[in-house]
mmCIF file of C-alpha atoms and ligand atoms in Angstrom:
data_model
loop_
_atom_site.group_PDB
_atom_site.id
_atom_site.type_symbol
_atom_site.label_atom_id
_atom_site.label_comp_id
_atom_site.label_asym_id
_atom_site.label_seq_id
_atom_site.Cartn_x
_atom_site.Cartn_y
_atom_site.Cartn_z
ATOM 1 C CA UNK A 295 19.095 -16.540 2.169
ATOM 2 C CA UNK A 296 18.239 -16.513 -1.311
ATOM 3 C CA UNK A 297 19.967 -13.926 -4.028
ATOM 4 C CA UNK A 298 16.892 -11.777 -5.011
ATOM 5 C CA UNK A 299 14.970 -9.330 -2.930
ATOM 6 C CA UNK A 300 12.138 -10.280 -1.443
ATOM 7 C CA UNK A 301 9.188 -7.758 -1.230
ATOM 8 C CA UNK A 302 5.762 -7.957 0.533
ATOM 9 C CA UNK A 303 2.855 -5.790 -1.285
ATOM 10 C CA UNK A 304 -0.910 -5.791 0.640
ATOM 11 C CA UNK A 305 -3.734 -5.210 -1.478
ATOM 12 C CA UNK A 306 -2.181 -6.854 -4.793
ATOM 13 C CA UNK A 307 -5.062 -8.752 -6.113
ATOM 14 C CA UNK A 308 -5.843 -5.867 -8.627
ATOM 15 C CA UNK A 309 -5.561 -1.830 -8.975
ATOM 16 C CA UNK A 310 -2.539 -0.077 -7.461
ATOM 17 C CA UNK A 311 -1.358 -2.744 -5.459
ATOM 18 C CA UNK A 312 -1.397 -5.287 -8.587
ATOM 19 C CA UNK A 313 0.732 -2.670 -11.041
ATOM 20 C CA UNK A 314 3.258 -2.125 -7.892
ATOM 21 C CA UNK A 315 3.690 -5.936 -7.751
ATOM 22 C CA UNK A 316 3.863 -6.530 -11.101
ATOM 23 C CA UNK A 317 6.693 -3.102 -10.913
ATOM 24 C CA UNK A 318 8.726 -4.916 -8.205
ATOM 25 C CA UNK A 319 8.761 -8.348 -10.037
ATOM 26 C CA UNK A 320 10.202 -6.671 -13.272
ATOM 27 C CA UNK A 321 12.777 -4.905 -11.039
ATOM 28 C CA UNK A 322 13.631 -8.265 -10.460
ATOM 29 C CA UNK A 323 11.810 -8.962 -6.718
ATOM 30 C CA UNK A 324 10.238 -12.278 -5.502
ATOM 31 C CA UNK A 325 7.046 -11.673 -4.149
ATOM 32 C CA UNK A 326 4.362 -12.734 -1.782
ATOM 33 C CA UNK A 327 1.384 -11.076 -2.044
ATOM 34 C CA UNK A 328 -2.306 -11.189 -0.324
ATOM 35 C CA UNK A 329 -5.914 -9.885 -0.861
ATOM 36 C CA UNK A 330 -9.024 -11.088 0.277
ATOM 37 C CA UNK A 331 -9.930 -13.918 -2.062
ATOM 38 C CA UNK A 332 -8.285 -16.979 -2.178
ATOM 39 C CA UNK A 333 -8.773 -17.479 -6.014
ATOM 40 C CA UNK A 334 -7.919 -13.711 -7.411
ATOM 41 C CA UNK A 335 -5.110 -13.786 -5.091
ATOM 42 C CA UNK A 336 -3.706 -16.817 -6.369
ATOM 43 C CA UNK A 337 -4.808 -15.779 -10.296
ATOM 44 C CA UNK A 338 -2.501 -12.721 -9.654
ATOM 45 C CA UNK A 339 -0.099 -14.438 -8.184
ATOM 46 C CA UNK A 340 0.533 -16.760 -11.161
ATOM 47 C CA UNK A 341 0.014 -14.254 -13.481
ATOM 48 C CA UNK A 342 3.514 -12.489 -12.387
ATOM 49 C CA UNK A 343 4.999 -15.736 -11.802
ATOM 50 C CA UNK A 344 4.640 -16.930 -15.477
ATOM 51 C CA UNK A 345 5.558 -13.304 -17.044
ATOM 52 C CA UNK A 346 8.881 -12.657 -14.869
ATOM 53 C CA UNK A 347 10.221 -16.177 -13.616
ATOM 54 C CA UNK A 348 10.109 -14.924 -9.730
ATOM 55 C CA UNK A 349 8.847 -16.863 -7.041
ATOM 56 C CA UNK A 350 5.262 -15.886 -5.549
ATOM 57 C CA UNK A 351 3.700 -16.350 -2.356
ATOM 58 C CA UNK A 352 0.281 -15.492 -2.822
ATOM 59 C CA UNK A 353 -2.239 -15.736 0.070
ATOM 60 C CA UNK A 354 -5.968 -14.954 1.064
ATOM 61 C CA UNK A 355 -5.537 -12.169 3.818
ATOM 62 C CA UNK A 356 -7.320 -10.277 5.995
ATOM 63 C CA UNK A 357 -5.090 -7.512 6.447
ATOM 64 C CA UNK A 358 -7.333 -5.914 9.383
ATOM 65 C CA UNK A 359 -6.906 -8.762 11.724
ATOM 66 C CA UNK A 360 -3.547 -8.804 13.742
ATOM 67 C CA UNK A 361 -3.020 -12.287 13.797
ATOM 68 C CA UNK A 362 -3.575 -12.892 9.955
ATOM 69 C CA UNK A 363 -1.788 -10.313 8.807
ATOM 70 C CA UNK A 364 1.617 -10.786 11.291
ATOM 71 C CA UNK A 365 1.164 -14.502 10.500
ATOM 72 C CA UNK A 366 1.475 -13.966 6.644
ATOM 73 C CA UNK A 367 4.490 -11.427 7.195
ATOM 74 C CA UNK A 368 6.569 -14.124 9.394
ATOM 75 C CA UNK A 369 5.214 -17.166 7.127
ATOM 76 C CA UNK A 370 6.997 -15.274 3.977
ATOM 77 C CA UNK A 371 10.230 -14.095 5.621
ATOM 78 C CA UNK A 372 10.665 -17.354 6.979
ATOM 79 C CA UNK A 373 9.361 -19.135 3.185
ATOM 80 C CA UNK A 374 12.256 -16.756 1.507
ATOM 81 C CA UNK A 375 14.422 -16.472 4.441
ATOM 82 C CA UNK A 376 14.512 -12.430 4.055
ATOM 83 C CA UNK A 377 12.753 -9.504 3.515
ATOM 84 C CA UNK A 378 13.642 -6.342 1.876
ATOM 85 C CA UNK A 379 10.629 -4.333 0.883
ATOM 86 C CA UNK A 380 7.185 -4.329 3.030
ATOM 87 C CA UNK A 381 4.759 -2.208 0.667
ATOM 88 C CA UNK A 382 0.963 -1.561 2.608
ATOM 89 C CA UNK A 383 -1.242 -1.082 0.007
ATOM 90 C CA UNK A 384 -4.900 -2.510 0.663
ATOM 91 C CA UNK A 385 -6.804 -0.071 1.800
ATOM 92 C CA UNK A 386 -10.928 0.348 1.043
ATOM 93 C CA UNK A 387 -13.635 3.199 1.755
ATOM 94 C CA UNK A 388 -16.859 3.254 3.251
ATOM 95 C CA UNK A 389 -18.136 7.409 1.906
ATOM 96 C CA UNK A 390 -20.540 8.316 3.895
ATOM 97 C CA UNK A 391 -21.313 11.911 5.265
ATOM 98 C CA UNK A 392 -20.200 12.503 8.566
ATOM 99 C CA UNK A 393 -23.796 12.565 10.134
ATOM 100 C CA UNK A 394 -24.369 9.317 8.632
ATOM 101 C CA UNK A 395 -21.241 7.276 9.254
ATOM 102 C CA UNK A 396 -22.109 4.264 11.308
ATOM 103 C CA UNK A 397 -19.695 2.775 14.029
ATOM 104 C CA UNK A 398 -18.806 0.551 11.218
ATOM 105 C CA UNK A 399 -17.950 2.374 8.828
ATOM 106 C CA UNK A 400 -15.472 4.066 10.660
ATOM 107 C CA UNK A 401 -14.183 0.745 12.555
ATOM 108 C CA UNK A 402 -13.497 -1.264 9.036
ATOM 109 C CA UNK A 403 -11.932 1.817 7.510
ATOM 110 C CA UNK A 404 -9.736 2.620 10.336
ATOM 111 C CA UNK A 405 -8.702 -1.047 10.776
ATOM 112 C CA UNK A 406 -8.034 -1.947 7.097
ATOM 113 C CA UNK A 407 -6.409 1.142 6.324
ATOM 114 C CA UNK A 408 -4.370 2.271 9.000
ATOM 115 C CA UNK A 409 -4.172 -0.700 12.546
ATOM 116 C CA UNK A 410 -3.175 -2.853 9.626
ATOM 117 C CA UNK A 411 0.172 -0.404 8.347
ATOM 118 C CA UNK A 412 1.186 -1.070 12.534
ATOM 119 C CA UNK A 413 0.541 -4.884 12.759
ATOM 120 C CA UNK A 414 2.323 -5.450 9.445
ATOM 121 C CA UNK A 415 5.479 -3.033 9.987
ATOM 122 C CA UNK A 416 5.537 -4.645 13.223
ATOM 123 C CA UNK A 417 6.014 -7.877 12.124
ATOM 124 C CA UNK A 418 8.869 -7.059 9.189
ATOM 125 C CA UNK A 419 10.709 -4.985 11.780
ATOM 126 C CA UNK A 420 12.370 -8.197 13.543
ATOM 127 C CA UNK A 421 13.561 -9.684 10.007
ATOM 128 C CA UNK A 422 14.406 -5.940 8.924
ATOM 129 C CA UNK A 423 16.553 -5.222 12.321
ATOM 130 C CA UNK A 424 18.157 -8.638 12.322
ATOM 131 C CA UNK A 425 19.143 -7.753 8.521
ATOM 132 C CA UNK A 426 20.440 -4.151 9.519
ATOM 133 C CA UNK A 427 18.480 -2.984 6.334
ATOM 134 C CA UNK A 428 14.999 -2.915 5.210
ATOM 135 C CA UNK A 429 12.290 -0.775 3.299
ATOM 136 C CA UNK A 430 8.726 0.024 4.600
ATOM 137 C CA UNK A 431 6.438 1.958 2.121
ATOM 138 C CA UNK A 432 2.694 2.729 3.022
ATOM 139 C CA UNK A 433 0.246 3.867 0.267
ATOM 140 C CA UNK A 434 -1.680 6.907 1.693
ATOM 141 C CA UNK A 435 -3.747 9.508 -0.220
ATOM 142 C CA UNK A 436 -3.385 12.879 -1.510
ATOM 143 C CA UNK A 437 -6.550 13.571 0.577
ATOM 144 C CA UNK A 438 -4.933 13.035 3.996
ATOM 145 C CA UNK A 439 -3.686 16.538 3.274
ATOM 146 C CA UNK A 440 -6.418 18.200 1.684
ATOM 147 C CA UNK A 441 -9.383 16.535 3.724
ATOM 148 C CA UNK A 442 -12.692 15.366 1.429
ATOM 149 C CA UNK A 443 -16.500 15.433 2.245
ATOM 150 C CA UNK A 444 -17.961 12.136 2.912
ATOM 151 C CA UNK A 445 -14.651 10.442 3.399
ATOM 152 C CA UNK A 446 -13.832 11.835 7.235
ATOM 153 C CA UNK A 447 -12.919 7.876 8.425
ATOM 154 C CA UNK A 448 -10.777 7.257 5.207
ATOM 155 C CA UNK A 449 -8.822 10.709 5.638
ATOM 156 C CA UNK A 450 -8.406 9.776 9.002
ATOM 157 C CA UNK A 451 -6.706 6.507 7.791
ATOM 158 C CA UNK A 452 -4.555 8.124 5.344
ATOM 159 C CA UNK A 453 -3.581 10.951 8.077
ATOM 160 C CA UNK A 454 -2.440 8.319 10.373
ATOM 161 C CA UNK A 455 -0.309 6.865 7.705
ATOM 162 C CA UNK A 456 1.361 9.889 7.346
ATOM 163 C CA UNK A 457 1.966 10.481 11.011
ATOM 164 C CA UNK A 458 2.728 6.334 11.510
ATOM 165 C CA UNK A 459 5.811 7.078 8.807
ATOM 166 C CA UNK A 460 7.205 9.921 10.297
ATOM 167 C CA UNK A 461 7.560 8.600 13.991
ATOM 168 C CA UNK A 462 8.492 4.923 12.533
ATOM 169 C CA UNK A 463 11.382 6.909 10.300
ATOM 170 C CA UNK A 464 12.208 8.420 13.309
ATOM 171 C CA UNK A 465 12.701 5.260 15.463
ATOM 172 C CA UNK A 466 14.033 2.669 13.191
ATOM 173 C CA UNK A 467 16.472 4.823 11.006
ATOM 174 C CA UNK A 468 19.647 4.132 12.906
ATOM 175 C CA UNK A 469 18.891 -0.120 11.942
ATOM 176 C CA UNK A 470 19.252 1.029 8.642
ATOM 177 C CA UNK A 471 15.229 1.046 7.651
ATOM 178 C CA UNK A 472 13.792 3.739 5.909
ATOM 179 C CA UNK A 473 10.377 4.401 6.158
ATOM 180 C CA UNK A 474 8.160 6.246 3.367
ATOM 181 C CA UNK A 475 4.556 7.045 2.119
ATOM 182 C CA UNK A 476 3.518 7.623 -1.733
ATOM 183 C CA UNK A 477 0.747 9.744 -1.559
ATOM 184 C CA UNK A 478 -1.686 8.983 -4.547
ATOM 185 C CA UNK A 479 -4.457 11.555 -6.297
ATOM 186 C CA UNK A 480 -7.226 10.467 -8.154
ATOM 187 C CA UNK A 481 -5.807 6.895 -9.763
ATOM 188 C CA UNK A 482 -7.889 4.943 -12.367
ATOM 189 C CA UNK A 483 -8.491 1.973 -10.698
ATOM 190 C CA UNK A 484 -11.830 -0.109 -9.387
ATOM 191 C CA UNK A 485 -12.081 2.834 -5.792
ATOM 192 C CA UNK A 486 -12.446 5.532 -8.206
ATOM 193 C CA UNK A 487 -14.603 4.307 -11.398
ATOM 194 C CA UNK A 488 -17.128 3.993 -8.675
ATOM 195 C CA UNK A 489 -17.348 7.916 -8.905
ATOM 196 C CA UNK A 490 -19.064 7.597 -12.045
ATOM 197 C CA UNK A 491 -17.431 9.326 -15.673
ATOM 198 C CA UNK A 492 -19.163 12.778 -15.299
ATOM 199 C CA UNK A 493 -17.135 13.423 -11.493
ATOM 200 C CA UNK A 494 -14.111 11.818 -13.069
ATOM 201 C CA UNK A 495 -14.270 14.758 -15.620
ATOM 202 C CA UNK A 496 -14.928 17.109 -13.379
ATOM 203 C CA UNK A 497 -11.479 16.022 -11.263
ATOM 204 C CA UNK A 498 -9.541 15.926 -14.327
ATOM 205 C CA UNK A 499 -10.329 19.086 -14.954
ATOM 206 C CA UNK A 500 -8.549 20.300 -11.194
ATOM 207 C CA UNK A 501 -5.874 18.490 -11.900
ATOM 208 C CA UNK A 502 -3.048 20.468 -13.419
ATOM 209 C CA UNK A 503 -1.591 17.590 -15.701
ATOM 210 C CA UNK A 504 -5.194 17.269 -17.378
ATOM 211 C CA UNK A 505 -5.892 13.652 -16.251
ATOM 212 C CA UNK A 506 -6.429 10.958 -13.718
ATOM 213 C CA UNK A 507 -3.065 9.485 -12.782
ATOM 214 C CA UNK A 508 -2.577 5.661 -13.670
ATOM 215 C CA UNK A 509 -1.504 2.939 -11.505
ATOM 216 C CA UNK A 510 2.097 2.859 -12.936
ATOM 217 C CA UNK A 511 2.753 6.647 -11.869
ATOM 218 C CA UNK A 512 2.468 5.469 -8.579
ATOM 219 C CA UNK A 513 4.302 2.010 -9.347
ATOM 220 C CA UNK A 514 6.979 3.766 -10.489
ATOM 221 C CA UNK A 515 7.176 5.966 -7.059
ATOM 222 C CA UNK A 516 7.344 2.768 -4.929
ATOM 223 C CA UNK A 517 10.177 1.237 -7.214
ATOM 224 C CA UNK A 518 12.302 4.224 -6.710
ATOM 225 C CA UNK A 519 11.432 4.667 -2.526
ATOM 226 C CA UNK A 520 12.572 0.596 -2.543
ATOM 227 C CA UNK A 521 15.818 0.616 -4.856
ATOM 228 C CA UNK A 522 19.295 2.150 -3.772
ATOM 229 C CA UNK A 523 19.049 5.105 -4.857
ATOM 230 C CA UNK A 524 16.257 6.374 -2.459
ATOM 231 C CA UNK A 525 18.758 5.010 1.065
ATOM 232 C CA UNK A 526 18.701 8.557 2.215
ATOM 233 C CA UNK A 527 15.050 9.360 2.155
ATOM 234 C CA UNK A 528 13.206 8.755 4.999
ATOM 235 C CA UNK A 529 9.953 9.602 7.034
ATOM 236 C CA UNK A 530 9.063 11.455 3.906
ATOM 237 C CA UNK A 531 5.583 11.381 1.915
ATOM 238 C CA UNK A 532 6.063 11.613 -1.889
ATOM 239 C CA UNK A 533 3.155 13.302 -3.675
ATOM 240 C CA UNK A 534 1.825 11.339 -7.247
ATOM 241 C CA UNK A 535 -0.923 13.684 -8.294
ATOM 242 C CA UNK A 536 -0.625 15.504 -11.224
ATOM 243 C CA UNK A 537 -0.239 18.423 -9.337
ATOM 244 C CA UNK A 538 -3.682 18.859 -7.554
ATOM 245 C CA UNK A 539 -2.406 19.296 -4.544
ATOM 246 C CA UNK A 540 1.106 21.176 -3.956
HETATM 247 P P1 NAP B 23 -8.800 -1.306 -5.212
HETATM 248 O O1 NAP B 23 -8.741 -1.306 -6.699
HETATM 249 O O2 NAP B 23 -10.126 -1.234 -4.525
HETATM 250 O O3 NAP B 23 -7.983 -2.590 -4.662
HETATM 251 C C1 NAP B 23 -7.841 -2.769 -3.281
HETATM 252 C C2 NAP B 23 -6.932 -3.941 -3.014
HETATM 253 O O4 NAP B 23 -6.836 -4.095 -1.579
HETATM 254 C C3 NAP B 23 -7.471 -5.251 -3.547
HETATM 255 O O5 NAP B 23 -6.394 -6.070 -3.900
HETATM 256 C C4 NAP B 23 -8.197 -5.825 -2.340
HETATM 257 O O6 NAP B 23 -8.304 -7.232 -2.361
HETATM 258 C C5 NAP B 23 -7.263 -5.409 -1.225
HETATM 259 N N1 NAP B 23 -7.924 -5.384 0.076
HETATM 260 C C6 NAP B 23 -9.008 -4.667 0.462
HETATM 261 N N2 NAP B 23 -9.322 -4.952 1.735
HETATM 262 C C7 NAP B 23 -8.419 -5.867 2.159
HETATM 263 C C8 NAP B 23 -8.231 -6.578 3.368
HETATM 264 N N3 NAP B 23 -9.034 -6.387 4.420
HETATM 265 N N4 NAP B 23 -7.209 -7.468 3.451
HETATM 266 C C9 NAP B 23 -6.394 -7.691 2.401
HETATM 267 N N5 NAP B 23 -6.530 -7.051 1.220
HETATM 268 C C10 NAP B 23 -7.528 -6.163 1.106
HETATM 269 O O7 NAP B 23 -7.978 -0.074 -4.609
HETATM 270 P P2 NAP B 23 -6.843 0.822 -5.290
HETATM 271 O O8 NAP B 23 -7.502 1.992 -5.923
HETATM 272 O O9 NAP B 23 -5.894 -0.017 -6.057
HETATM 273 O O10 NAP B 23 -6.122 1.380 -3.973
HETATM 274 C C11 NAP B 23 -4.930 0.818 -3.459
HETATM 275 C C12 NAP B 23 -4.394 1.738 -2.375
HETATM 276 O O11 NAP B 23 -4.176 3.031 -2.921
HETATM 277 C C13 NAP B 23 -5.348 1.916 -1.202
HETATM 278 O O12 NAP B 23 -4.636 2.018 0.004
HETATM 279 C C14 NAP B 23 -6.018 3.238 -1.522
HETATM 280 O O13 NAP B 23 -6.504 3.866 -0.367
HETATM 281 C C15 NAP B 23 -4.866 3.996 -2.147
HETATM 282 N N6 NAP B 23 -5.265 5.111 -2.987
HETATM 283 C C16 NAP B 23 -6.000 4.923 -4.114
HETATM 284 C C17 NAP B 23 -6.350 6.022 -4.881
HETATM 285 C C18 NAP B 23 -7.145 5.903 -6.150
HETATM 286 O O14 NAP B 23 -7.444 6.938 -6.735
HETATM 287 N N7 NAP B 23 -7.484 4.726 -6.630
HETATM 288 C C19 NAP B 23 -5.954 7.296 -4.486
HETATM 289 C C20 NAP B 23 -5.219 7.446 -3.339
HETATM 290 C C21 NAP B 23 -4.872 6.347 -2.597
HETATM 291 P P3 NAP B 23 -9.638 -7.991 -2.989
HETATM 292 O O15 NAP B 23 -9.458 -7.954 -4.467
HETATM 293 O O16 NAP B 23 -9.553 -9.351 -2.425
HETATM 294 O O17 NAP B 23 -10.820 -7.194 -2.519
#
């Protein structure tokens, strides 16, 4: 087993999950990380492996399918020989108003979002147990609480997240694993500059802290869930929105 913490962040290609990596590496974690594409995967990847010194294991993903996703969990607990920190981050959306939704839309969102959070806890839980200690964050959405219009599959998603934590808090807590979920707001990042710059205005203006929140206010919330100082929190979903939602 090697001396640093090993963490495990979905989605780290770019956006949230990207600025969380790049959070845990200067905390001092090795990583492996996955997205969809073999080549901005691995650019990322590098990129936080030349600026901190850590080790990277950087792989081309498919977080909704079982198989891939449990296979890239064991693959980097076995590769670092532990696991410390299991951080779900991809996620995507498909808006569409409810009417309109196809089958699809609500199949992808459902499966990338939230079967995915399942498969891969379920796969860190064995290293976890056998370690007597282990952290399992899951990025959900300030809108799993407020509900939006056009985005009934991705609330769902986020919803389930919520729920997943609680019951997995509740069932794993006495091997020493906490469970948590950092709820984001509106985050600048490549989901929400597909709103266009008028709506972003318009949110900023709802939000009580004047602005759109940036990927390192919710880095920074994931840092402190993983570190010691957050081992009695658990089952808990920690709020980064700049207040629109309280
Ligand atoms: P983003 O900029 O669209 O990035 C999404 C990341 O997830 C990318 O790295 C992407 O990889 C990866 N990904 C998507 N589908 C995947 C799959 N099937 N398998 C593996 N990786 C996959 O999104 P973001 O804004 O950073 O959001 C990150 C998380 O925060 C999501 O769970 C999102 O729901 C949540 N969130 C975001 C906001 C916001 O305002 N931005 C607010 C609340 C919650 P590729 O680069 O390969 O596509």
């Amino acid at each position: 087993m090697g001396d640093r913490s090993v963490a495990i962040v979905t989605g780290a290609s770019r956006g949230i999950g990207f600025v969380i990596a790049r959070a845990l590496a200067g905390a001092g974690y090795d990583l492996a990380i996955c997205g969809t594409r073999t080549e901005t995967i691995e650019q990322a990847g590098n990129r936080l492996a030349d600026e901190f010194g850590i080790e990277v294991l950087a792989r081309a993903v498919n977080v909704a399918d079982r198989e891939q996703v449990q296979a890239f969990i064991q693959q980097a607990a076995k590769h670092f020989g532990r696991l410390d920190v299991l951080v779900n981050n991809a996620g995507i959306t498909r808006d569409t108003l409810a009417m309109r939704m196809k089958e699809s839309d609500w199949d992808e969102v459902i499966a990338t979002n939230l079967s995915s959070v399942f498969h891969a806890s379920q796969a860190a839980l064995k290293p976890m147990m056998r370690a007597r200690k282990g952290r399992i964050i899951n990025i959900s959405s300030v809108v799993a609480s407020m509900g939006n219009p056009g985005q009934l599959n991705y609330c769902a998603s986020k919803g389930g997240i919520d729920a997943l934590t609680r019951s997995l808090a509740r069932e794993i807590g006495s091997r020493g694993i906490t469970v948590n979920a950092v709820a984001p707001g509106f985050i600048a990042t490549d989901m929400t500059a597909e709103l266009g710059e008028e709506a972003q205005r318009k949110l900023a203006e709802q939000i009580p802290l004047g602005r759109l929140g940036q990927a390192e206010d919710v880095a920074a919330a994931v840092v402190f869930l993983a570190g010691d100082q957050a081992g009695y929190i658990t089952g808990q979903v920690l709020h980064v929105n700049g207040g629109m939602y309280m």
